[in-house]
Coordinates of C-alpha atoms in Angstrom, one line a residue:
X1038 CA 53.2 32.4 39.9
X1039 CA 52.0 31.8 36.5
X1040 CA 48.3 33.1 35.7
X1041 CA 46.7 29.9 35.7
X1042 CA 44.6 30.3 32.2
X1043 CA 47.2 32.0 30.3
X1044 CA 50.8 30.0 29.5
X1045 CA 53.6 31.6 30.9
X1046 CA 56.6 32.2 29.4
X1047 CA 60.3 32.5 30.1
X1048 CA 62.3 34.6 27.9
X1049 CA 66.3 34.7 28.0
X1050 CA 68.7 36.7 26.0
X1051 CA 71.2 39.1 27.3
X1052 CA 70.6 41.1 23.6
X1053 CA 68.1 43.9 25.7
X1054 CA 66.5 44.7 21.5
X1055 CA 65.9 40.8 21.2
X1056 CA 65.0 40.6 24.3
X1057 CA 62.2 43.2 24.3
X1058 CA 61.1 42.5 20.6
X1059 CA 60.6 38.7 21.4
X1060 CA 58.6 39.8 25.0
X1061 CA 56.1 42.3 22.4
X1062 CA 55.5 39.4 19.9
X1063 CA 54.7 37.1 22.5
X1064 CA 52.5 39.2 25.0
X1065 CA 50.4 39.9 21.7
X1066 CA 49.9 36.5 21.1
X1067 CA 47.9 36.8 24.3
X1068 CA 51.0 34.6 26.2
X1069 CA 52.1 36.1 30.0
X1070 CA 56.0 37.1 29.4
X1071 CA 58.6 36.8 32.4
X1072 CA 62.2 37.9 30.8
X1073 CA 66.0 37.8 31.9
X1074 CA 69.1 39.0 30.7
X1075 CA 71.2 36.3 31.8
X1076 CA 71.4 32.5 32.8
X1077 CA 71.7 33.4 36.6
X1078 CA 68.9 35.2 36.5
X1079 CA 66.8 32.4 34.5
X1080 CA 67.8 30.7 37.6
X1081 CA 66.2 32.9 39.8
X1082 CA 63.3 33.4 37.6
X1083 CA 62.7 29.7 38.1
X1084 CA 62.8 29.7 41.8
X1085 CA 59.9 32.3 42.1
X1086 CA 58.0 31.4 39.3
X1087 CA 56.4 28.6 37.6
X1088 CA 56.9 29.0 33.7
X1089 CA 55.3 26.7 31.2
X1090 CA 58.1 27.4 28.9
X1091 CA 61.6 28.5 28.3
X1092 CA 63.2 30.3 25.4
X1093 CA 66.5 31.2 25.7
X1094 CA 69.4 32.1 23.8
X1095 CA 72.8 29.8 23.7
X1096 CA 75.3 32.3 23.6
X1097 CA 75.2 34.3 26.9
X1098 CA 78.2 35.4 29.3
X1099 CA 78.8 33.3 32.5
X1100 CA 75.9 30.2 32.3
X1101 CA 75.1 30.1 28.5
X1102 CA 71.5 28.8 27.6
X1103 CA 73.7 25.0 26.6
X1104 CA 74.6 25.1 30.5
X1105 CA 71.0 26.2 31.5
X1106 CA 69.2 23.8 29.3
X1107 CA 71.3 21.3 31.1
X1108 CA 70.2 22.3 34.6
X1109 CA 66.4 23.0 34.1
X1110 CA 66.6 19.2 32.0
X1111 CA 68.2 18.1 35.9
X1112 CA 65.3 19.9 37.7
X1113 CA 62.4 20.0 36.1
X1114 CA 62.5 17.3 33.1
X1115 CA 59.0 18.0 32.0
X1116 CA 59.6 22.0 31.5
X1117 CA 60.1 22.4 27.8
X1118 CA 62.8 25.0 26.3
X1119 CA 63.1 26.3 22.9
X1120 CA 66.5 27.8 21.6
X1121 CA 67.6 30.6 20.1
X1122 CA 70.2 30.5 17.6
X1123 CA 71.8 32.7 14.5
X1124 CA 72.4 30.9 11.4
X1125 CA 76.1 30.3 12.2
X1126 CA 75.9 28.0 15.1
X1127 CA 73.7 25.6 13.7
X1128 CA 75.5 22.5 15.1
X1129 CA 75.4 24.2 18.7
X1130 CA 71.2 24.2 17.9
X1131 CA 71.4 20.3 16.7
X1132 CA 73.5 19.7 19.8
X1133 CA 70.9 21.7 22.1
X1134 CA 68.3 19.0 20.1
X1135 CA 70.3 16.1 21.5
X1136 CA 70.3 17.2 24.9
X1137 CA 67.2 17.9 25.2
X1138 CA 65.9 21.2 24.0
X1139 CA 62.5 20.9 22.5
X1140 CA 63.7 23.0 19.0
X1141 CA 65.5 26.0 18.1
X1142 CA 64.4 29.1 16.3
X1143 CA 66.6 31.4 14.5
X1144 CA 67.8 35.0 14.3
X1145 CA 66.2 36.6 13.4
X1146 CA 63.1 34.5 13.5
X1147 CA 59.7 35.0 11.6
X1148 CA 57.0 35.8 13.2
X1149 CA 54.6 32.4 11.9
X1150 CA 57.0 29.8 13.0
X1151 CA 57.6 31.3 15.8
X1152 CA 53.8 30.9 17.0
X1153 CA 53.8 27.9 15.7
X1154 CA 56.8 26.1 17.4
X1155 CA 55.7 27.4 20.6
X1156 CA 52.4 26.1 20.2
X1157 CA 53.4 23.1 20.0
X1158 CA 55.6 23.2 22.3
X1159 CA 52.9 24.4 25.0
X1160 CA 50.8 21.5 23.6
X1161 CA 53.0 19.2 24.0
X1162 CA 54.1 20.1 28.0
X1163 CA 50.3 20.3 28.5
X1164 CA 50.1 16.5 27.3
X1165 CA 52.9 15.5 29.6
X1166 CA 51.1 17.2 32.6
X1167 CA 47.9 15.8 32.2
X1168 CA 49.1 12.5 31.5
X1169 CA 51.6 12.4 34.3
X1170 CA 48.6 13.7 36.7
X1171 CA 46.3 11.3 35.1
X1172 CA 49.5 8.4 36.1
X1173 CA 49.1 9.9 39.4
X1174 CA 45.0 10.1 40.2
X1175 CA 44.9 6.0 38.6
X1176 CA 47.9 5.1 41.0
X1177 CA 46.0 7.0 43.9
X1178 CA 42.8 5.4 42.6
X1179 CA 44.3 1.9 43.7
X1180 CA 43.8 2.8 47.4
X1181 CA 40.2 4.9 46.3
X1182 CA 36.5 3.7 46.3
X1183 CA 36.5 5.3 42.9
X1184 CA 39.0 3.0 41.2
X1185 CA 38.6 2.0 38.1
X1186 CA 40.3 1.7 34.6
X1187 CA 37.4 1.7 32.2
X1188 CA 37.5 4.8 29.6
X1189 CA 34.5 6.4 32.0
X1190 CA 36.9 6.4 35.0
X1191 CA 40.0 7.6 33.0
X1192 CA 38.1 10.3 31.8
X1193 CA 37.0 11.4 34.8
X1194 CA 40.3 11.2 36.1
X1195 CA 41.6 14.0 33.2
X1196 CA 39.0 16.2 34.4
X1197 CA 40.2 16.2 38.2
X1198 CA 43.3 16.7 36.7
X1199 CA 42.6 19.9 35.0
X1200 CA 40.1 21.8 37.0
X1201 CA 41.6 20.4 40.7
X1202 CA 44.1 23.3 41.0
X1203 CA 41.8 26.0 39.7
X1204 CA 39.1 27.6 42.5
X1205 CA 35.8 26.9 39.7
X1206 CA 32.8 25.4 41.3
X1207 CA 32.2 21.9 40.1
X1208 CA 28.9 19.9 39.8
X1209 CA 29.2 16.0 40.4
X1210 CA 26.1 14.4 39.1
X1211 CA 25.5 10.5 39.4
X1212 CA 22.9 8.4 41.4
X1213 CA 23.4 7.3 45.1
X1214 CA 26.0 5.3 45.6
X1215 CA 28.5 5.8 42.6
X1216 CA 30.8 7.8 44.7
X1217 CA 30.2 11.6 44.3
X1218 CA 32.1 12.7 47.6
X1219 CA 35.0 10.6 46.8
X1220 CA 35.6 12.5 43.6
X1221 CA 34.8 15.9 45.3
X1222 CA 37.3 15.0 48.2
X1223 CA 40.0 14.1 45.4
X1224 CA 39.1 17.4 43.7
X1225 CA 39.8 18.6 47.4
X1226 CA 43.6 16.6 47.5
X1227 CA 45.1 17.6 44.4
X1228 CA 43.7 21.4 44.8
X1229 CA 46.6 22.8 47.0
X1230 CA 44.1 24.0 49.1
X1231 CA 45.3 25.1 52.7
X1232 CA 41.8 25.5 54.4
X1233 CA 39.5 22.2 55.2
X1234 CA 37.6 20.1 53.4
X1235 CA 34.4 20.3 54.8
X1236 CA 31.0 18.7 54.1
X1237 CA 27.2 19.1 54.5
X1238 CA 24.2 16.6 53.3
X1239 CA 21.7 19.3 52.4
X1240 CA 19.0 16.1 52.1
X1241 CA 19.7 15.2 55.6
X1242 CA 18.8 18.2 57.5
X1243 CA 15.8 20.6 58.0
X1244 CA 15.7 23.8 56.0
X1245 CA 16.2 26.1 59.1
X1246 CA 19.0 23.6 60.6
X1247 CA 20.4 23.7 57.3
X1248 CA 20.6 27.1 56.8
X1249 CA 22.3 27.4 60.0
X1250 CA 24.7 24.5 59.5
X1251 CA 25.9 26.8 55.9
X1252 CA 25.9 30.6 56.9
X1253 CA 26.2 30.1 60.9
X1254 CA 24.1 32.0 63.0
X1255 CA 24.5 34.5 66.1
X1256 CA 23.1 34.0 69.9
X1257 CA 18.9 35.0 70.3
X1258 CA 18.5 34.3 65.9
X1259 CA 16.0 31.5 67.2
X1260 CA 15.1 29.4 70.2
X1261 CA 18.2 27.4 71.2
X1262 CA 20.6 29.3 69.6
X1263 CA 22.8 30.2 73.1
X1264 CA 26.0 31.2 71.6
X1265 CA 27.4 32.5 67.8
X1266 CA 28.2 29.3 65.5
X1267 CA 30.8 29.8 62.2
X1268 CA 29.0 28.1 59.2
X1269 CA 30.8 25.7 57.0
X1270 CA 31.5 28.4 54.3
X1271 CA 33.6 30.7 56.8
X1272 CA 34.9 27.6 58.5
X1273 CA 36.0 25.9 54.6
X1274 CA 37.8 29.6 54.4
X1275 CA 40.5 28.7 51.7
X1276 CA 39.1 25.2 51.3
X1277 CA 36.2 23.6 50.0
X1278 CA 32.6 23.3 51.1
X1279 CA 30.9 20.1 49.3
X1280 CA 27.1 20.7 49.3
X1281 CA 25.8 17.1 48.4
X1282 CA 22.4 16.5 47.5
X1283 CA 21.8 19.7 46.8
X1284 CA 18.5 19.5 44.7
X1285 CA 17.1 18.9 48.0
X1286 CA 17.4 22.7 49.2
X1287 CA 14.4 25.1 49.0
X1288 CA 14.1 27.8 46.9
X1289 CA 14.4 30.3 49.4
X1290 CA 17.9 28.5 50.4
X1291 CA 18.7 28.2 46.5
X1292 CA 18.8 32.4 46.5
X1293 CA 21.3 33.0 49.7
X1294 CA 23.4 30.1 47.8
X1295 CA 23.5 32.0 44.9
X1296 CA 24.6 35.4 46.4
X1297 CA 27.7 33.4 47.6
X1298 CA 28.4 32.1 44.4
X1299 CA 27.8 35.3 42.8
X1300 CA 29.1 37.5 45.1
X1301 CA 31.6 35.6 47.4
X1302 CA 29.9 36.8 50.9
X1303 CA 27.5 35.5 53.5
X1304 CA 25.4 36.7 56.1
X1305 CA 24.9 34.4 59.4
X1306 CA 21.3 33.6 60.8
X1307 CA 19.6 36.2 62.8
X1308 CA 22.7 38.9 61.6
X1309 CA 23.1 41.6 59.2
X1310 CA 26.7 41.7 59.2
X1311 CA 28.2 41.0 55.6
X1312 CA 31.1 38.5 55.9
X1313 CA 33.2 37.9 52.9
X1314 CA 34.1 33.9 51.7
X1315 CA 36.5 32.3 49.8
X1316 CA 35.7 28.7 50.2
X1317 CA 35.5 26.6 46.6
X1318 CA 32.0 25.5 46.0
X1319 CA 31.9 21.8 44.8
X1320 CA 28.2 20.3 44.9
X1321 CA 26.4 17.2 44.6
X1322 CA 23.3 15.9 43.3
X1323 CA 21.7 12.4 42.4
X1324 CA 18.8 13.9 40.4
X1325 CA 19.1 15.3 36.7
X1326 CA 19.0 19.2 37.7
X1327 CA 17.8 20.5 34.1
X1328 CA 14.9 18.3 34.9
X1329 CA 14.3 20.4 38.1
X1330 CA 14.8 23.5 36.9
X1331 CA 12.4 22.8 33.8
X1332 CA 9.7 21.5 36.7
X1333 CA 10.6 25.4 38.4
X1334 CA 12.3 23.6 41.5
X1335 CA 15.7 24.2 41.2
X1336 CA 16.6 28.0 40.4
X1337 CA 18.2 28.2 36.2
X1338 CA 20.9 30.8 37.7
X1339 CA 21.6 28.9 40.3
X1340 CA 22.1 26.0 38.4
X1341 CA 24.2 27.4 35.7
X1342 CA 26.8 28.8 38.3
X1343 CA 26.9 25.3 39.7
X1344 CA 27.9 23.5 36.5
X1345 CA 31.0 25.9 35.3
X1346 CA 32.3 22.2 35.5
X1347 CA 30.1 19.0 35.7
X1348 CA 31.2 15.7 35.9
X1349 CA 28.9 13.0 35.2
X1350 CA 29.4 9.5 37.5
X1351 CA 28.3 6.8 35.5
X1352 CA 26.5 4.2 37.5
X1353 CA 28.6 0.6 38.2
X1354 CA 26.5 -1.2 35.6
X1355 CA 27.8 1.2 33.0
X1356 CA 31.2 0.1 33.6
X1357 CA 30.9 -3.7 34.6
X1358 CA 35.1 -3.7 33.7
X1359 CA 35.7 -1.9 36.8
X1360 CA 33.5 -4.7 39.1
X1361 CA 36.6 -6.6 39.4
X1362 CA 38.9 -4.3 40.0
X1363 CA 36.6 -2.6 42.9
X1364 CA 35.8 -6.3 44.6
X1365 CA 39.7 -6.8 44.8
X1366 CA 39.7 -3.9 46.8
X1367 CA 36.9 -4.1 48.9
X1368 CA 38.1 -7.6 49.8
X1369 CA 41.5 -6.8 50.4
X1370 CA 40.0 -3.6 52.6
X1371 CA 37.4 -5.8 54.8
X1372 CA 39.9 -8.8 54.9
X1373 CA 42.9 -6.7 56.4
X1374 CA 40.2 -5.1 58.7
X1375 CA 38.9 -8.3 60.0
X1376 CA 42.7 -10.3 59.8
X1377 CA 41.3 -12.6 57.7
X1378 CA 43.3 -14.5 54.5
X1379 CA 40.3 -14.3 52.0
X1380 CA 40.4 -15.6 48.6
X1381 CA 38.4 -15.4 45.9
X1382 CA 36.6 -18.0 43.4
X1383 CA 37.3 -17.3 40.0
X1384 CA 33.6 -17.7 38.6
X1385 CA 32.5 -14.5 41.6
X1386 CA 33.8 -11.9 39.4
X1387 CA 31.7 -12.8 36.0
X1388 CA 28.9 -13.6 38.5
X1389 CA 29.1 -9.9 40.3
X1390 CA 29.6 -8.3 37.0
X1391 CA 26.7 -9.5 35.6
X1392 CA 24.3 -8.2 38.6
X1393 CA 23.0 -4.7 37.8
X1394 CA 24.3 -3.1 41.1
X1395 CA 20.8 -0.7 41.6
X1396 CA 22.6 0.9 44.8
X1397 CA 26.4 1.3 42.8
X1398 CA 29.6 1.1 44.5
X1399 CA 28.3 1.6 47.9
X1400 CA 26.3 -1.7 47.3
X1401 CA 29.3 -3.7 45.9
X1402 CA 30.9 -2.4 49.1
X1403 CA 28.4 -3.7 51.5
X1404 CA 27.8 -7.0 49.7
X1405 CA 31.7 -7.6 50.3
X1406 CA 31.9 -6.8 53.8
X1407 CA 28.8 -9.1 54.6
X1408 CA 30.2 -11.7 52.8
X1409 CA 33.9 -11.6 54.4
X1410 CA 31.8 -11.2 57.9
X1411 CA 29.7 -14.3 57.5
X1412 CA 32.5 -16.3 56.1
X1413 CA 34.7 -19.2 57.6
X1414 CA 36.2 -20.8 54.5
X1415 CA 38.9 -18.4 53.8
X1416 CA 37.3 -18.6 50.0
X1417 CA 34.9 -16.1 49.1
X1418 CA 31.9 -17.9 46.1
X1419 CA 28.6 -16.6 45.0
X1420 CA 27.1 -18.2 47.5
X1421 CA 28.5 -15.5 50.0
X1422 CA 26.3 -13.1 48.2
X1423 CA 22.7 -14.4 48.8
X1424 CA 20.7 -11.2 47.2
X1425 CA 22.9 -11.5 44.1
X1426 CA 22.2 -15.1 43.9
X1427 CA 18.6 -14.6 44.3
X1428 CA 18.8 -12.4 41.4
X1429 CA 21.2 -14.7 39.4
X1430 CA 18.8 -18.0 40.2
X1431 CA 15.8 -16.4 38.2
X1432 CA 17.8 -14.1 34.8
X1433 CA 14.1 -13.9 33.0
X1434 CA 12.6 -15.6 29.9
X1435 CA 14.6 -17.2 27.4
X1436 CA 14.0 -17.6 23.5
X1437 CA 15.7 -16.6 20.3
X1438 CA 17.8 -19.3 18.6
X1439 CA 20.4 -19.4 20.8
X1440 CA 18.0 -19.8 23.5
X1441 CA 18.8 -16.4 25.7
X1442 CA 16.6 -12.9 25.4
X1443 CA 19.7 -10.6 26.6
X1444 CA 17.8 -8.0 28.7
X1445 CA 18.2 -4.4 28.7
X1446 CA 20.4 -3.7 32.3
X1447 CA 17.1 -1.3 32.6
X1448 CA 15.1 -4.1 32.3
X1449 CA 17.2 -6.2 34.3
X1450 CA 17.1 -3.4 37.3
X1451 CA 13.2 -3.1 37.1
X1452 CA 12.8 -7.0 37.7
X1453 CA 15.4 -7.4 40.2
X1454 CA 13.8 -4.3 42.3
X1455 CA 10.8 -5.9 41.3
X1456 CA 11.6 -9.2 43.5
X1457 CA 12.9 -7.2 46.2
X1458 CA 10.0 -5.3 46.6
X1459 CA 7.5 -8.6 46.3
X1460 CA 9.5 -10.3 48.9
X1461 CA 8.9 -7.2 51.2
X1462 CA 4.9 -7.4 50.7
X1463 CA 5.8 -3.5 48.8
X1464 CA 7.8 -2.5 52.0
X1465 CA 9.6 0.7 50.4
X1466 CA 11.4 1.2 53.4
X1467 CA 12.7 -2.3 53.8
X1468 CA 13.1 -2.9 50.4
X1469 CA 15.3 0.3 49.9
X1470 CA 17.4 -0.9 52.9
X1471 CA 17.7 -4.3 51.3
X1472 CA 18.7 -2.6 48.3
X1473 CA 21.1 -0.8 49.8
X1474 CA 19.6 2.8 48.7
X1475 CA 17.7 6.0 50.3
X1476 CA 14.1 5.7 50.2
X1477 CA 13.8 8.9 47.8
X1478 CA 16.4 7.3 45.1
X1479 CA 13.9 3.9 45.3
X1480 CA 10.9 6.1 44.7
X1481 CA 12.9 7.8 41.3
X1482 CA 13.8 4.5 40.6
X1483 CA 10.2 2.8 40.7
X1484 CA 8.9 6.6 38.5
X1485 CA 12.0 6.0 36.2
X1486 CA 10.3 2.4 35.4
X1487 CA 6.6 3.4 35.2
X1488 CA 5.9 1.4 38.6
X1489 CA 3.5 1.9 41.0
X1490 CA 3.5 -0.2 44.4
X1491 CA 0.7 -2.8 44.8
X1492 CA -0.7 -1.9 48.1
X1493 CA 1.8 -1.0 49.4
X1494 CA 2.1 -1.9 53.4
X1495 CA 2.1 0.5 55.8
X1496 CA 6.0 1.8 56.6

């Protein structure tokens, strides 16, 4: 298979001096060469090897590169080949053209437009992967939690599409509730991977259950521990191992979580043994880790081996175009669950979209399935979505000429938590279940916003 930094070539020409003289100009041009000396063996090239490109010369015994250009066009449409040509069969070249060759060079060729002409030619077969990948993850985002068309989303989407097949460690950062496993489990789809998929909330668990939930442990390491347990990086051997929340771990943790990123290996609970890992590190966090790390509680090394790749969630009131494309699916989700025939009124989408969404997609989620639970009209309004409405029914001042102060969304979110939290008597469990959010996201929330809780009642 083809190195997957480096573009691989295909070189054809039963001429062994062109042959070898194209193969040197190219592998100095820092490209990975594959060569054969005739159209059946192109062929076979083809069937044990993954080429980004084909150059090939038209005038071979038995298959000819006019009858090879005809079967990789059959095959593998996307594949681009470049022909080679001598001055005197020019038409053949302009013929090649028609049927679908990218270009032709000619014999002998110079050096700069050869490099250039396969440049482009690599550029362009890189554009038509990515977009057709990028055709694939929106069309698979139609069935996703993470759908969405807004340029935020698409971008996103390019970025699965180039780092999914590779095996680099990727850090999704966004808050709670924008869907930051989703993406890692797409990352996960369109890897190739053989091994599992296999996940671990490092906020939910104590730091010595944690530790044993990673790296495993063997029988007698600690009181309970009756039998040998695999951890979920030698169970996610050839897979993945999504560590969400991961600003949550200690610093002691942080260290054995670099030596696996550093040096691929782990050593179980209560063991000595060295065990070697290949799992693909993708992790998680809803808290800004270059703040952490500039507060000394989140290891720098660690946190620069985490973000060889980060992708950034935006938060659903950054990209209010997706609101209605998400409630469609929710609803259609929830109704087919229930057997329900649920409709919506026109005025609910401009009425969600306007709502900040503090607790993101997994709010939007919620709100839907409560409102297709409690409803018996078949049509789905605003008043299906009481806590909306409550926010809705009091928007904040109003002035200016045309009689509206358009609040910041940040100003928007502080009020409406605001409420919440009022309503509650300063309740920050209650109001963070309300709210749809963790308890720790509330309290960043409330810091974010310069708020501090008016005695607060006892949780």
């Amino acid at each position: 298979m083809a190195n997957a930094t480096m573009p691989c070539i295909l070189v054809v020409d039963d001429d062994h001096s062109s042959l070898s003289s194209l193969q040197d100009v190219l592998q100095q041009a820092g490209y990975l060469v594959i060569t054969a000396q005739s159209g059946v063996e192109a062929l076979e090239r083809l069937t044990d090897s993954a080429p980004n490109l084909i150059i090939t010369d038209l005038r071979m015994r038995e298959i000819d590169g006019m009858k090879l250009l005809e079967t990789v066009r059959k095959t593998r449409k996307d594949l681009p080949v470049i022909v080679m040509t001598a001055f005197t069969s020019m038409e053949t070249a302009i013929e090649a053209i028609r049927n679908g060759a990218y270009d032709y060079i000619s014999k002998p060729f110079k050096l700069d437009h050869l490099r250039m002409v396969v440049s482009r030619a690599l550029e362009q077969a890189g554009l038509l992967k990515e977009n057709r990948l990028l055709r694939n993850l929106v069309e698979e985002q139609s069935h996703s939690e993470v759908i969405g068309r807004s340029p935020e989303m698409v971008e996103i989407y390019k970025i699965i599409g180039r780092v999914a097949p590779l095996r680099t460690t990727v850090l999704i950062q966004g808050e709670s509730g924008t869907g930051k496993e989703v993406i890692a489990r797409l990352l996960y789809k369109n890897s190739g991977q053989t091994g599992p998929f296999l996940a671990v909330n490092c906020g939910a668990l104590a730091e010595g259950l944690l530790e044993s939930e990673l790296f495993g442990h063997v029988k007698g390491a600690f009181t309970g521990a009756v039998a040998n347990k695999v951890g979920i990086f030698e169970a996610a051997q050839e897979g993945t191992c999504f560590l969400d929340e991961i600003s949550n771990t200690s610093v002691s943790l942080q260290m054995k979580l670099l030596r696996v990123l550093e040096e691929r290996v782990i050593t179980r609970v209560g063991s000595t043994e060295v065990i070697p890992v290949n799992a693909r590190v993708i992790a998680a966090t809803n808290q800004p880790l270059e703040d952490l790390v500039r507060a000394r509680k989140f290891r720098e090394d660690l946190f620069y081996r985490l973000k060889v790749v980060t992708v950034n969630v935006p938060p659903l009131r950054e990209r209010r175009a997706d609101i209605p494309l998400l409630l469609d699916f929710f609803v259609r989700r929830h109704a087919k669950a229930t057997s329900k025939e649920i409709a919506i009124q026109a005025s609910v989408y401009d009425f969600l979209s306007a709502y900040p969404w503090p607790g993101n997609v997994r709010e939007l989620a919620h709100a839907v399935e409560r409102a297709i639970a409690l409803n018996s009209s078949g049509i789905i309004t605003r008043e299906d979505f009481p806590d909306q409405s409550a926010y809705a029914g009091n928007p904040g001042p109003k002035t200016s000429a045309q009689g509206t102060l358009l609040m910041s969304m940040a100003e928007k979110e502080k009020e409406y938590i605001l409420e919440v939290l009022d309503a509650v008597h300063q309740n920050v469990s209650k109001a963070a279940e309300i709210l749809d959010i963790d308890r720790r996201t509330l309290y960043r929330i409330l810091e974010r916003h310069h708020v501090a809780l008016r005695n607060p009642q006892p949780e």
